[in-house]
XYZ file of C-alpha atoms in Angstrom:
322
model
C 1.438 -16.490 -37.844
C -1.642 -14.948 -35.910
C -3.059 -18.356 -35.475
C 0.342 -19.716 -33.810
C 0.558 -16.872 -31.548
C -3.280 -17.133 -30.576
C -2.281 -21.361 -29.942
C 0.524 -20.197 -27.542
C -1.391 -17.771 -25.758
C -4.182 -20.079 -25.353
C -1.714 -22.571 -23.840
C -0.913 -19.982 -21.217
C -4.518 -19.441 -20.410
C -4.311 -23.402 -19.488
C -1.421 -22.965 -17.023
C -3.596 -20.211 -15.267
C -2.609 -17.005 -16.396
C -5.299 -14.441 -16.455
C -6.077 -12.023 -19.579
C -3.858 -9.116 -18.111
C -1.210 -11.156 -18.171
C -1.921 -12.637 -21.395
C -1.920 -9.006 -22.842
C 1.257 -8.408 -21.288
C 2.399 -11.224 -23.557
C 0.492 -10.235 -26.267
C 2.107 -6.677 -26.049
C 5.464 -8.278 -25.725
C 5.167 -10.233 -28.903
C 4.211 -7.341 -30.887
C 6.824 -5.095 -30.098
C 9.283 -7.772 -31.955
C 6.858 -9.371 -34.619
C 6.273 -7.901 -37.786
C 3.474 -6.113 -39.019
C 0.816 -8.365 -40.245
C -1.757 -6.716 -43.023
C -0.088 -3.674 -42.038
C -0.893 -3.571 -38.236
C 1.131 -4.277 -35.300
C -0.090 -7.640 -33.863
C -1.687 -6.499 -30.782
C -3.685 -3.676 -32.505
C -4.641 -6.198 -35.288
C -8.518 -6.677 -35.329
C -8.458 -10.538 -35.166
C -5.951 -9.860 -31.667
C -8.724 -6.993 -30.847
C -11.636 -9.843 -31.143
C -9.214 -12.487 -29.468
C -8.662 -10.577 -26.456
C -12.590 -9.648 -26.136
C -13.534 -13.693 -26.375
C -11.028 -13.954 -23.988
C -12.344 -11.379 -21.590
C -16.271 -13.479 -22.011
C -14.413 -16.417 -21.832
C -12.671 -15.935 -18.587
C -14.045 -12.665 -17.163
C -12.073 -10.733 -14.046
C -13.208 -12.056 -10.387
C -12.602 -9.121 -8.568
C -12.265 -9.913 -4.676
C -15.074 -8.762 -2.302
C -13.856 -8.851 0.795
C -10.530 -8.126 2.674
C -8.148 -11.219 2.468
C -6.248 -10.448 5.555
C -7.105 -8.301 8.654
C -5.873 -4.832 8.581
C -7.430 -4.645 12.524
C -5.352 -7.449 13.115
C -2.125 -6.232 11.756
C -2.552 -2.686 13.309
C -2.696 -4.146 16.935
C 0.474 -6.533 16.250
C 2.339 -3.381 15.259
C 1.780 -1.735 18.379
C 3.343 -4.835 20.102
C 7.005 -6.348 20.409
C 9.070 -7.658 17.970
C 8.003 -4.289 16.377
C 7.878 -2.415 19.414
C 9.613 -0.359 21.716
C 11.390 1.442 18.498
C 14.589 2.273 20.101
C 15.675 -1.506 20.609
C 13.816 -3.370 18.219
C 15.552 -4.688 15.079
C 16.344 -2.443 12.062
C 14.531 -4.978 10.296
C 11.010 -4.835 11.851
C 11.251 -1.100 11.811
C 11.781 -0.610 8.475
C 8.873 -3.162 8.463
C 6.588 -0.957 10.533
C 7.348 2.121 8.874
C 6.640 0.837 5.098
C 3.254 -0.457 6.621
C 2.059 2.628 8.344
C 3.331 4.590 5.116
C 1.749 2.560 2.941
C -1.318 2.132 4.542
C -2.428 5.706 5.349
C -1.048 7.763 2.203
C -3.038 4.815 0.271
C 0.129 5.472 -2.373
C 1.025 2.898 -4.994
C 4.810 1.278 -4.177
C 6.236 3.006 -6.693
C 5.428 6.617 -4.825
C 6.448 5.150 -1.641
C 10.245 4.236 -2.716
C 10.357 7.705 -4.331
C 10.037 9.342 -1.291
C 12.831 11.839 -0.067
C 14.380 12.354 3.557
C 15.770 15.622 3.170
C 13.918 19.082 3.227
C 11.960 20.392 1.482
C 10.929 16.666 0.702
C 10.156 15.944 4.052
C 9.245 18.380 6.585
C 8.121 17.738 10.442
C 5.747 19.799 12.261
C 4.294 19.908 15.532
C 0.911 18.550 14.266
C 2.006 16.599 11.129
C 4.792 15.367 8.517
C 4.716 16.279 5.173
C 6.254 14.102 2.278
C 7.237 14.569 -1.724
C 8.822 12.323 -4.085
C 11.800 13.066 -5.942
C 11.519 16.127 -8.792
C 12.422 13.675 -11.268
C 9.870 10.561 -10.370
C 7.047 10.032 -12.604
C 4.118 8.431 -11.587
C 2.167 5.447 -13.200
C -0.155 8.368 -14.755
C 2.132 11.432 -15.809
C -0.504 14.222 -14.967
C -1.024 17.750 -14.063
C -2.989 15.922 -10.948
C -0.872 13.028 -10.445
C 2.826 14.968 -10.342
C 4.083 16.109 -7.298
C 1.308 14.669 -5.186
C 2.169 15.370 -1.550
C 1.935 13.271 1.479
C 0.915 14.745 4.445
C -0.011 12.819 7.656
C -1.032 14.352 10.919
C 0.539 13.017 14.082
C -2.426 10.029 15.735
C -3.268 10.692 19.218
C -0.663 13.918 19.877
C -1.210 14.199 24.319
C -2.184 10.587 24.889
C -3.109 10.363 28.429
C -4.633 6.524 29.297
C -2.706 3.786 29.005
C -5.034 2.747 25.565
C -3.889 5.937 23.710
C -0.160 5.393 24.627
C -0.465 2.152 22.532
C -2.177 3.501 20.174
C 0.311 6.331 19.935
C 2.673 3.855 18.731
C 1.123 3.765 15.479
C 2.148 7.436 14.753
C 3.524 7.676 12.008
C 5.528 11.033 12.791
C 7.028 9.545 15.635
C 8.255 6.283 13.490
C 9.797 8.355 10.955
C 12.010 10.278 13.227
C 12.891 7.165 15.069
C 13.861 5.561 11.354
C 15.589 8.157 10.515
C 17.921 8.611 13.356
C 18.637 4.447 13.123
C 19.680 4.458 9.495
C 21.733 7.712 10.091
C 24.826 6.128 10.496
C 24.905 3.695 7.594
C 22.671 5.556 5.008
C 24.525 7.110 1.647
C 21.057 7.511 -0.266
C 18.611 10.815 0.165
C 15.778 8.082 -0.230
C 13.335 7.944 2.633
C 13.618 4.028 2.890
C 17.032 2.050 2.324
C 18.147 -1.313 2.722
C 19.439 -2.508 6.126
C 21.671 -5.365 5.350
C 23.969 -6.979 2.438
C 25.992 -5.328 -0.221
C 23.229 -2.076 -0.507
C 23.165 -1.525 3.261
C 22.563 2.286 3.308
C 21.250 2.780 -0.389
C 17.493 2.842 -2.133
C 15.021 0.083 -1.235
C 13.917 -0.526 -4.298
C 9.877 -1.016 -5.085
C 10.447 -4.781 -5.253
C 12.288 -4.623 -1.751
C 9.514 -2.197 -0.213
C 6.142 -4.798 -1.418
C 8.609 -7.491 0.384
C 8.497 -5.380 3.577
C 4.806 -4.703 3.467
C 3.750 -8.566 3.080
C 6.582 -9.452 5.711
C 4.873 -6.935 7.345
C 1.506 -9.041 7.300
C 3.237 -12.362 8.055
C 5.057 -11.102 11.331
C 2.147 -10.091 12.708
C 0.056 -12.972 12.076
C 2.801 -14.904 13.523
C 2.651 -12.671 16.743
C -0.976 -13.525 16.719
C -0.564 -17.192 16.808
C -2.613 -17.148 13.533
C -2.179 -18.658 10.029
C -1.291 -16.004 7.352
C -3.679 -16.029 4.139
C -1.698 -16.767 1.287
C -1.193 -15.599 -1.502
C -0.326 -11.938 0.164
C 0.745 -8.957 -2.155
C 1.425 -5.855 -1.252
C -0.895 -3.591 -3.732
C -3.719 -4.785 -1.619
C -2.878 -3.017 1.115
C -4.632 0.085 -1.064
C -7.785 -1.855 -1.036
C -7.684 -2.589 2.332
C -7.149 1.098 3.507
C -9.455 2.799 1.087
C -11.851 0.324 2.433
C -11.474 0.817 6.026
C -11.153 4.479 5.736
C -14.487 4.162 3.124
C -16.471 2.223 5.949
C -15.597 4.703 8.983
C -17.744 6.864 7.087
C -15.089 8.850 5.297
C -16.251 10.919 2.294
C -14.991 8.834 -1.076
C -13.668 12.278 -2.730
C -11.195 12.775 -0.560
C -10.139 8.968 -0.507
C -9.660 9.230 -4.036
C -7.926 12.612 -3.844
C -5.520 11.001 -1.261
C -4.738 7.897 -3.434
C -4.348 9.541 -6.594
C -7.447 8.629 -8.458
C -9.369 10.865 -10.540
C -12.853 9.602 -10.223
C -14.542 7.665 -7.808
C -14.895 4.665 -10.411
C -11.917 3.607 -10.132
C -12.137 2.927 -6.206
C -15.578 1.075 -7.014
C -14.768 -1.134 -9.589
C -11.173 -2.051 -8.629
C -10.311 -1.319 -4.664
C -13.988 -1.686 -2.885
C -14.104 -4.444 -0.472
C -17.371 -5.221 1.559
C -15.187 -4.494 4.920
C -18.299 -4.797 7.223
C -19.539 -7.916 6.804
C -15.973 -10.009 6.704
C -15.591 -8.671 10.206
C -16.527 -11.797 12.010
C -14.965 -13.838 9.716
C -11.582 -12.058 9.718
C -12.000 -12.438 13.666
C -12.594 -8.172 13.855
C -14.875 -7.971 16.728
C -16.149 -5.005 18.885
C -16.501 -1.621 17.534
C -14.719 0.692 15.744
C -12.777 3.192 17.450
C -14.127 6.538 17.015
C -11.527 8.882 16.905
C -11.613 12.362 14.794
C -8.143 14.150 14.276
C -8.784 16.775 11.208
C -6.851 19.136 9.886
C -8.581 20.051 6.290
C -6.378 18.062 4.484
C -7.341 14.518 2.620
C -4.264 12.646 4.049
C -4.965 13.190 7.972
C -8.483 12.127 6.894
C -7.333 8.759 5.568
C -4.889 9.177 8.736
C -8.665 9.295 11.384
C -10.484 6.574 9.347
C -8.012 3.533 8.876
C -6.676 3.847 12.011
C -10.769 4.134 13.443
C -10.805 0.864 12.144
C -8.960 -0.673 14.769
C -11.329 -3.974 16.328
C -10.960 -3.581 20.088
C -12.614 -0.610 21.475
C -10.111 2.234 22.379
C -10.374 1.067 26.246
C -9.541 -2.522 25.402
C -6.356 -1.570 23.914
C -3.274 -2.368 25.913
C 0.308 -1.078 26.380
C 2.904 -3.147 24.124
């Protein structure tokens, strides 16, 4: 039996699966095989001593530098079809919304679709919007420092004055949340922060699936704005990478990056989310310098807030008015 199920999952090796997934199979099998020698297959020593050959056979590449420009995307999103808010479609809203979300809490999908709109959930103050998932969501690790983990964003640029901080203004998040809100108003029956737009659940949850199709639709839109190609594949868990990484090289301490994105120890950034940001810059087409902008409040999130959206590739007086 072993050696049957170590035949098929070496045939799925050969179609290019990687040892996650395989374990995911592995996993799968043994919750519906029967104990063999009294173990449950995938705790079995020869699966224990499978899975390690696998693991020297075919060791994780893990991806050093950022596969799609984050500076790139940031200036698109300050530029029609996704701007001016009050006329653009629902669709590249929601669009714009998910991405700024996503991209500055540094939150896992999951957290993002368990989001509330309704007080005490989500509150709005003059400097900043706090958010909190759902009493009854648990997180991917159920912890006393992973539950309840709240959002809390200050507002970018507050008085812009020039014409650059206008459009740079337009990638407050505050301000995109209360224009969201009042658009799905009419149509929403669900006390989620993001629902669907269109078909049969117009009005209820986005699901996580729904929201990581937003994010990389996200991506492609404003590629396409750019008149460049979009790097494929896209997926949108990177998006963590990419703003832990940008916040990481504008010099932001990594405690409070990891304290924003939920992870208890630095390690996990390093060996899983660390992408050499600085030197892909020219060939991601990020020239110029990074904006140097400083909004803090005390709080990890409006740090994360300062340092991705530093990152931006034109200078501040470069940028123009969408």
């Amino acid at each position: 039996d072993m050696q049957q199920i170590f035949q098929f999952l070496l045939g799925l090796i050969d179609e290019g699966l990687s040892v996650s997934s395989i374990k995911v199979f592995l996993a799968a099998i043994s919750c519906f095989h029967i104990k063999v020698d009294g173990s449950p297959v995938f705790s079995h020593p020869l699966s224990k001593c499978f899975l390690k050959g696998l693991v020297n056979l075919y060791p994780p590449v893990p991806r050093l530098v950022p596969q799609w420009s984050l500076s790139l995307v940031l200036t698109q999103l300050m530029h029609k079809p996704f701007e001016p808010l009050a006329s653009s479609d629902l669709s590249f809203l929601s669009y714009k919304v998910a991405f700024l979300l996503a991209i500055t809490s540094l939150r896992r999908v999951g957290e993002i679709a368990a989001l509330c709109c309704d007080p005490p959930y989500m509150e709005f103050y003059p400097n900043r919007v706090v958010l909190r998932p759902r009493p009854t969501f648990l997180p991917k690790v159920v912890s006393k420092f992973h539950m309840g983990q709240t959002v809390s964003l200050p507002v970018f640029l507050p008085e812009p004055h020039s014409a650059a901080e206008k459009a740079l203004h337009t990638l407050d998040l505050r301000r995109c949340l209360l224009f969201y809100l009042k658009r799905t108003a009419d149509f929403r029956v669900d006390r989620s922060l993001f629902v669907c737009f269109r078909g049969p659940r117009k009005g209820r949850a986005a699901s996580s699936q729904t929201i990581s199709r937003w994010l990389v639709q996200a991506i492609r839109l404003a590629y396409s704005s750019a008149n460049r190609d979009c790097p494929l594949p896209l997926r949108a868990h990177s998006l963590r990478a990419q703003g832990a990484s940008a916040a990481f090289s504008s010099g932001l301490r990594l405690e409070d990056i990891c304290r924003s994105a939920t992870w208890s120890a630095p390690s996990t950034f390093i060996r899983h989310y660390a992408l050499d940001v600085d030197s892909s810059k020219d060939a991601l087409g990020l020239h110029g310098l990074p904006v140097s902008i400083r909004w803090l409040y005390g709080q990890p999130g409006p740090v994360i807030v300062c340092g991705i959206f530093g990152f931006l590739a034109r200078p501040l007086e470069e940028a123009t008015l969408p």
